[in-house]
Amino acid sequence: MPRPDTTASVEPREGAVRFSLRNWILLAAGLVAVVLGFVTLSAGSTVAAPLLLMLGYLVLIPLGIIL
Protein backbone atom coordinates (compact mmCIF):
# COMPACT_ATOMS: atom_id res chain seq x y z
CA MET A 1 0.00 0.00 0.00
CA PRO A 2 1.58 3.35 -1.00
CA ARG A 3 2.24 5.85 1.74
CA PRO A 4 0.66 9.30 1.46
CA ASP A 5 3.02 12.12 0.52
CA THR A 6 3.66 14.04 3.74
CA THR A 7 6.38 16.27 2.29
CA ALA A 8 3.99 18.37 0.22
CA SER A 9 4.35 22.04 1.00
CA VAL A 10 1.43 23.77 2.60
CA GLU A 11 0.51 27.07 1.00
CA PRO A 12 -0.20 29.84 3.53
CA ARG A 13 -3.74 31.09 3.57
CA GLU A 14 -4.43 34.42 1.95
CA GLY A 15 -4.29 37.14 4.56
CA ALA A 16 -2.26 35.00 6.97
CA VAL A 17 0.34 36.88 8.98
CA ARG A 18 3.88 35.88 8.03
CA PHE A 19 6.69 37.23 10.18
CA SER A 20 10.13 37.74 8.71
CA LEU A 21 13.40 37.82 10.61
CA ARG A 22 13.09 41.60 10.94
CA ASN A 23 9.72 41.20 12.68
CA TRP A 24 11.13 38.71 15.17
CA ILE A 25 14.14 40.93 15.89
CA LEU A 26 11.91 43.95 16.58
CA LEU A 27 9.60 41.90 18.79
CA ALA A 28 12.57 40.50 20.72
CA ALA A 29 14.04 43.98 21.12
CA GLY A 30 10.68 45.20 22.40
CA LEU A 31 10.51 42.37 24.90
CA VAL A 32 14.05 43.12 26.10
CA ALA A 33 13.21 46.82 26.47
CA VAL A 34 10.08 46.02 28.48
CA VAL A 35 11.91 43.58 30.77
CA LEU A 36 14.75 46.08 31.30
CA GLY A 37 12.17 48.77 31.96
CA PHE A 38 10.54 46.74 34.72
CA VAL A 39 13.94 45.80 36.18
CA THR A 40 15.03 49.45 36.31
CA LEU A 41 11.61 50.39 37.70
CA SER A 42 12.07 47.92 40.55
CA ALA A 43 15.51 49.44 41.17
CA GLY A 44 13.87 52.84 41.69
CA SER A 45 14.62 54.60 38.42
CA THR A 46 12.15 57.34 37.58
CA VAL A 47 13.62 58.33 34.21
CA ALA A 48 15.06 55.28 32.45
CA ALA A 49 12.27 52.87 33.37
CA PRO A 50 9.38 54.80 31.80
CA LEU A 51 11.47 55.54 28.71
CA LEU A 52 12.35 51.87 28.23
CA LEU A 53 8.75 50.80 28.81
CA MET A 54 7.42 53.36 26.34
CA LEU A 55 10.07 52.38 23.79
CA GLY A 56 9.12 48.73 24.11
CA TYR A 57 5.33 49.05 24.25
CA LEU A 58 4.77 52.01 21.93
CA VAL A 59 7.56 51.70 19.36
CA LEU A 60 9.32 48.33 19.06
CA ILE A 61 6.48 45.86 19.60
CA PRO A 62 4.03 47.68 17.26
CA LEU A 63 6.77 47.97 14.61
CA GLY A 64 7.45 44.27 14.96
CA ILE A 65 3.80 43.53 14.29
CA ILE A 66 3.23 46.07 11.51
CA LEU A 67 6.39 45.69 9.39
Short mmCIF file of the N, C-alpha and C atoms (twelve columns), coordinates in Angstrom:
data_MODEL
# 
_entry.id   MODEL 
# 
loop_
_atom_site.group_PDB 
_atom_site.id 
_atom_site.type_symbol 
_atom_site.label_atom_id 
_atom_site.label_alt_id 
_atom_site.label_comp_id 
_atom_site.label_asym_id 
_atom_site.label_seq_id 
_atom_site.Cartn_x 
_atom_site.Cartn_y 
_atom_site.Cartn_z 
_atom_site.pdbx_PDB_model_num 
ATOM 1   N N  . MET A 1  0.850  -1.179 0.000  1 
ATOM 2   C CA . MET A 1  0.000  0.000  0.000  1 
ATOM 3   C C  . MET A 1  0.894  1.240  0.000  1 
ATOM 4   N N  . PRO A 2  0.721  2.148  -0.944 1 
ATOM 5   C CA . PRO A 2  1.576  3.348  -1.001 1 
ATOM 6   C C  . PRO A 2  1.286  4.282  0.166  1 
ATOM 7   N N  . ARG A 3  2.367  4.894  0.633  1 
ATOM 8   C CA . ARG A 3  2.236  5.847  1.737  1 
ATOM 9   C C  . ARG A 3  1.854  7.211  1.185  1 
ATOM 10  N N  . PRO A 4  1.022  7.954  1.923  1 
ATOM 11  C CA . PRO A 4  0.663  9.299  1.457  1 
ATOM 12  C C  . PRO A 4  1.875  10.212 1.507  1 
ATOM 13  N N  . ASP A 5  1.910  11.168 0.595  1 
ATOM 14  C CA . ASP A 5  3.018  12.120 0.517  1 
ATOM 15  C C  . ASP A 5  2.858  13.166 1.617  1 
ATOM 16  N N  . THR A 6  3.733  13.089 2.619  1 
ATOM 17  C CA . THR A 6  3.661  14.041 3.738  1 
ATOM 18  C C  . THR A 6  4.625  15.196 3.569  1 
ATOM 19  N N  . THR A 7  5.405  15.198 2.490  1 
ATOM 20  C CA . THR A 7  6.378  16.271 2.288  1 
ATOM 21  C C  . THR A 7  5.833  17.401 1.429  1 
ATOM 22  N N  . ALA A 8  4.576  17.313 1.046  1 
ATOM 23  C CA . ALA A 8  3.992  18.366 0.218  1 
ATOM 24  C C  . ALA A 8  3.971  19.678 0.996  1 
ATOM 25  N N  . SER A 9  4.336  20.737 0.330  1 
ATOM 26  C CA . SER A 9  4.354  22.039 1.003  1 
ATOM 27  C C  . SER A 9  2.933  22.550 1.189  1 
ATOM 28  N N  . VAL A 10 2.737  23.206 2.290  1 
ATOM 29  C CA . VAL A 10 1.433  23.770 2.598  1 
ATOM 30  C C  . VAL A 10 1.472  25.240 2.235  1 
ATOM 31  N N  . GLU A 11 0.585  25.665 1.396  1 
ATOM 32  C CA . GLU A 11 0.512  27.071 1.002  1 
ATOM 33  C C  . GLU A 11 -0.140 27.870 2.124  1 
ATOM 34  N N  . PRO A 12 0.439  29.013 2.496  1 
ATOM 35  C CA . PRO A 12 -0.198 29.839 3.527  1 
ATOM 36  C C  . PRO A 12 -1.512 30.415 3.021  1 
ATOM 37  N N  . ARG A 13 -2.438 30.528 3.927  1 
ATOM 38  C CA . ARG A 13 -3.737 31.090 3.566  1 
ATOM 39  C C  . ARG A 13 -3.588 32.551 3.192  1 
ATOM 40  N N  . GLU A 14 -4.467 33.008 2.329  1 
ATOM 41  C CA . GLU A 14 -4.433 34.421 1.952  1 
ATOM 42  C C  . GLU A 14 -4.816 35.255 3.164  1 
ATOM 43  N N  . GLY A 15 -4.040 36.277 3.422  1 
ATOM 44  C CA . GLY A 15 -4.293 37.142 4.562  1 
ATOM 45  C C  . GLY A 15 -3.640 36.650 5.840  1 
ATOM 46  N N  . ALA A 16 -2.929 35.518 5.785  1 
ATOM 47  C CA . ALA A 16 -2.258 35.003 6.973  1 
ATOM 48  C C  . ALA A 16 -1.046 35.884 7.287  1 
ATOM 49  N N  . VAL A 17 -0.784 36.058 8.554  1 
ATOM 50  C CA . VAL A 17 0.341  36.881 8.980  1 
ATOM 51  C C  . VAL A 17 1.608  36.039 8.877  1 
ATOM 52  N N  . ARG A 18 2.587  36.557 8.154  1 
ATOM 53  C CA . ARG A 18 3.877  35.882 8.028  1 
ATOM 54  C C  . ARG A 18 4.954  36.823 8.549  1 
ATOM 55  N N  . PHE A 19 5.639  36.414 9.597  1 
ATOM 56  C CA . PHE A 19 6.687  37.232 10.184 1 
ATOM 57  C C  . PHE A 19 8.023  36.897 9.548  1 
ATOM 58  N N  . SER A 20 8.782  37.930 9.230  1 
ATOM 59  C CA . SER A 20 10.131 37.740 8.714  1 
ATOM 60  C C  . SER A 20 11.112 37.847 9.886  1 
ATOM 61  N N  . LEU A 21 12.370 37.710 9.583  1 
ATOM 62  C CA . LEU A 21 13.398 37.816 10.614 1 
ATOM 63  C C  . LEU A 21 13.395 39.210 11.240 1 
ATOM 64  N N  . ARG A 22 13.133 40.230 10.426 1 
ATOM 65  C CA . ARG A 22 13.091 41.604 10.935 1 
ATOM 66  C C  . ARG A 22 11.979 41.761 11.970 1 
ATOM 67  N N  . ASN A 23 10.811 41.137 11.724 1 
ATOM 68  C CA . ASN A 23 9.715  41.202 12.685 1 
ATOM 69  C C  . ASN A 23 10.121 40.572 14.017 1 
ATOM 70  N N  . TRP A 24 10.734 39.405 13.947 1 
ATOM 71  C CA . TRP A 24 11.128 38.709 15.168 1 
ATOM 72  C C  . TRP A 24 12.191 39.487 15.930 1 
ATOM 73  N N  . ILE A 25 13.108 40.128 15.226 1 
ATOM 74  C CA . ILE A 25 14.139 40.930 15.895 1 
ATOM 75  C C  . ILE A 25 13.507 42.121 16.602 1 
ATOM 76  N N  . LEU A 26 12.579 42.802 15.944 1 
ATOM 77  C CA . LEU A 26 11.913 43.945 16.576 1 
ATOM 78  C C  . LEU A 26 11.078 43.510 17.778 1 
ATOM 79  N N  . LEU A 27 10.387 42.393 17.660 1 
ATOM 80  C CA . LEU A 27 9.601  41.904 18.793 1 
ATOM 81  C C  . LEU A 27 10.499 41.505 19.957 1 
ATOM 82  N N  . ALA A 28 11.628 40.871 19.658 1 
ATOM 83  C CA . ALA A 28 12.565 40.495 20.720 1 
ATOM 84  C C  . ALA A 28 13.169 41.737 21.375 1 
ATOM 85  N N  . ALA A 29 13.501 42.737 20.570 1 
ATOM 86  C CA . ALA A 29 14.043 43.982 21.122 1 
ATOM 87  C C  . ALA A 29 12.996 44.673 21.997 1 
ATOM 88  N N  . GLY A 30 11.748 44.631 21.582 1 
ATOM 89  C CA . GLY A 30 10.676 45.203 22.396 1 
ATOM 90  C C  . GLY A 30 10.518 44.474 23.715 1 
ATOM 91  N N  . LEU A 31 10.617 43.152 23.673 1 
ATOM 92  C CA . LEU A 31 10.512 42.366 24.896 1 
ATOM 93  C C  . LEU A 31 11.681 42.662 25.835 1 
ATOM 94  N N  . VAL A 32 12.875 42.782 25.279 1 
ATOM 95  C CA . VAL A 32 14.049 43.116 26.098 1 
ATOM 96  C C  . VAL A 32 13.883 44.499 26.712 1 
ATOM 97  N N  . ALA A 33 13.399 45.465 25.941 1 
ATOM 98  C CA . ALA A 33 13.207 46.817 26.466 1 
ATOM 99  C C  . ALA A 33 12.179 46.824 27.588 1 
ATOM 100 N N  . VAL A 34 11.103 46.066 27.435 1 
ATOM 101 C CA . VAL A 34 10.076 46.016 28.478 1 
ATOM 102 C C  . VAL A 34 10.629 45.360 29.742 1 
ATOM 103 N N  . VAL A 35 11.340 44.261 29.599 1 
ATOM 104 C CA . VAL A 35 11.908 43.584 30.770 1 
ATOM 105 C C  . VAL A 35 12.912 44.498 31.467 1 
ATOM 106 N N  . LEU A 36 13.795 45.145 30.688 1 
ATOM 107 C CA . LEU A 36 14.745 46.078 31.296 1 
ATOM 108 C C  . LEU A 36 14.031 47.252 31.956 1 
ATOM 109 N N  . GLY A 37 12.936 47.690 31.356 1 
ATOM 110 C CA . GLY A 37 12.170 48.775 31.955 1 
ATOM 111 C C  . GLY A 37 11.603 48.393 33.310 1 
ATOM 112 N N  . PHE A 38 11.078 47.173 33.426 1 
ATOM 113 C CA . PHE A 38 10.543 46.740 34.719 1 
ATOM 114 C C  . PHE A 38 11.652 46.487 35.731 1 
ATOM 115 N N  . VAL A 39 12.809 46.009 35.266 1 
ATOM 116 C CA . VAL A 39 13.939 45.803 36.177 1 
ATOM 117 C C  . VAL A 39 14.424 47.140 36.714 1 
ATOM 118 N N  . THR A 40 14.579 48.134 35.838 1 
ATOM 119 C CA . THR A 40 15.028 49.455 36.310 1 
ATOM 120 C C  . THR A 40 13.950 50.135 37.151 1 
ATOM 121 N N  . LEU A 41 12.685 49.840 36.881 1 
ATOM 122 C CA . LEU A 41 11.611 50.387 37.701 1 
ATOM 123 C C  . LEU A 41 11.675 49.819 39.111 1 
ATOM 124 N N  . SER A 42 11.962 48.525 39.216 1 
ATOM 125 C CA . SER A 42 12.066 47.924 40.549 1 
ATOM 126 C C  . SER A 42 13.303 48.420 41.292 1 
ATOM 127 N N  . ALA A 43 14.310 48.884 40.537 1 
ATOM 128 C CA . ALA A 43 15.514 49.441 41.170 1 
ATOM 129 C C  . ALA A 43 15.299 50.880 41.611 1 
ATOM 130 N N  . GLY A 44 14.187 51.493 41.229 1 
ATOM 131 C CA . GLY A 44 13.871 52.836 41.687 1 
ATOM 132 C C  . GLY A 44 14.115 53.932 40.674 1 
ATOM 133 N N  . SER A 45 14.382 53.577 39.444 1 
ATOM 134 C CA . SER A 45 14.619 54.596 38.423 1 
ATOM 135 C C  . SER A 45 13.304 55.278 38.046 1 
ATOM 136 N N  . THR A 46 13.351 56.607 37.975 1 
ATOM 137 C CA . THR A 46 12.145 57.339 37.584 1 
ATOM 138 C C  . THR A 46 12.266 57.939 36.191 1 
ATOM 139 N N  . VAL A 47 13.428 57.781 35.555 1 
ATOM 140 C CA . VAL A 47 13.618 58.329 34.214 1 
ATOM 141 C C  . VAL A 47 13.801 57.211 33.192 1 
ATOM 142 N N  . ALA A 48 14.745 56.320 33.429 1 
ATOM 143 C CA . ALA A 48 15.064 55.279 32.449 1 
ATOM 144 C C  . ALA A 48 13.937 54.258 32.310 1 
ATOM 145 N N  . ALA A 49 13.308 53.896 33.409 1 
ATOM 146 C CA . ALA A 49 12.268 52.869 33.367 1 
ATOM 147 C C  . ALA A 49 11.084 53.269 32.482 1 
ATOM 148 N N  . PRO A 50 10.497 54.435 32.675 1 
ATOM 149 C CA . PRO A 50 9.380  54.804 31.800 1 
ATOM 150 C C  . PRO A 50 9.794  54.941 30.337 1 
ATOM 151 N N  . LEU A 51 11.013 55.419 30.097 1 
ATOM 152 C CA . LEU A 51 11.473 55.540 28.714 1 
ATOM 153 C C  . LEU A 51 11.623 54.169 28.054 1 
ATOM 154 N N  . LEU A 52 12.199 53.216 28.777 1 
ATOM 155 C CA . LEU A 52 12.347 51.871 28.232 1 
ATOM 156 C C  . LEU A 52 10.994 51.206 28.014 1 
ATOM 157 N N  . LEU A 53 10.080 51.391 28.954 1 
ATOM 158 C CA . LEU A 53 8.748  50.798 28.811 1 
ATOM 159 C C  . LEU A 53 7.995  51.410 27.632 1 
ATOM 160 N N  . MET A 54 8.079  52.716 27.477 1 
ATOM 161 C CA . MET A 54 7.421  53.357 26.338 1 
ATOM 162 C C  . MET A 54 8.061  52.933 25.024 1 
ATOM 163 N N  . LEU A 55 9.385  52.821 24.996 1 
ATOM 164 C CA . LEU A 55 10.075 52.378 23.794 1 
ATOM 165 C C  . LEU A 55 9.617  50.974 23.411 1 
ATOM 166 N N  . GLY A 56 9.526  50.094 24.390 1 
ATOM 167 C CA . GLY A 56 9.118  48.725 24.105 1 
ATOM 168 C C  . GLY A 56 7.665  48.616 23.685 1 
ATOM 169 N N  . TYR A 57 6.764  49.193 24.497 1 
ATOM 170 C CA . TYR A 57 5.328  49.045 24.249 1 
ATOM 171 C C  . TYR A 57 4.809  49.898 23.092 1 
ATOM 172 N N  . LEU A 58 5.352  51.095 22.907 1 
ATOM 173 C CA . LEU A 58 4.774  52.014 21.935 1 
ATOM 174 C C  . LEU A 58 5.540  52.081 20.614 1 
ATOM 175 N N  . VAL A 59 6.772  51.582 20.590 1 
ATOM 176 C CA . VAL A 59 7.563  51.696 19.356 1 
ATOM 177 C C  . VAL A 59 7.937  50.315 18.817 1 
ATOM 178 N N  . LEU A 60 8.719  49.562 19.581 1 
ATOM 179 C CA . LEU A 60 9.320  48.332 19.058 1 
ATOM 180 C C  . LEU A 60 8.310  47.215 18.812 1 
ATOM 181 N N  . ILE A 61 7.445  46.941 19.769 1 
ATOM 182 C CA . ILE A 61 6.476  45.858 19.598 1 
ATOM 183 C C  . ILE A 61 5.477  46.173 18.470 1 
ATOM 184 N N  . PRO A 62 4.915  47.387 18.403 1 
ATOM 185 C CA . PRO A 62 4.035  47.675 17.255 1 
ATOM 186 C C  . PRO A 62 4.763  47.611 15.909 1 
ATOM 187 N N  . LEU A 63 6.016  48.073 15.861 1 
ATOM 188 C CA . LEU A 63 6.772  47.973 14.606 1 
ATOM 189 C C  . LEU A 63 7.008  46.507 14.229 1 
ATOM 190 N N  . GLY A 64 7.259  45.679 15.233 1 
ATOM 191 C CA . GLY A 64 7.452  44.266 14.963 1 
ATOM 192 C C  . GLY A 64 6.211  43.606 14.416 1 
ATOM 193 N N  . ILE A 65 5.054  44.096 14.790 1 
ATOM 194 C CA . ILE A 65 3.798  43.525 14.289 1 
ATOM 195 C C  . ILE A 65 3.449  44.106 12.921 1 
ATOM 196 N N  . ILE A 66 3.663  45.398 12.739 1 
ATOM 197 C CA . ILE A 66 3.231  46.075 11.508 1 
ATOM 198 C C  . ILE A 66 4.134  45.766 10.333 1 
ATOM 199 N N  . LEU A 67 5.462  45.830 10.523 1 
ATOM 200 C CA . LEU A 67 6.385  45.687 9.393  1 
ATOM 201 C C  . LEU A 67 6.471  44.285 8.873  1 
# 
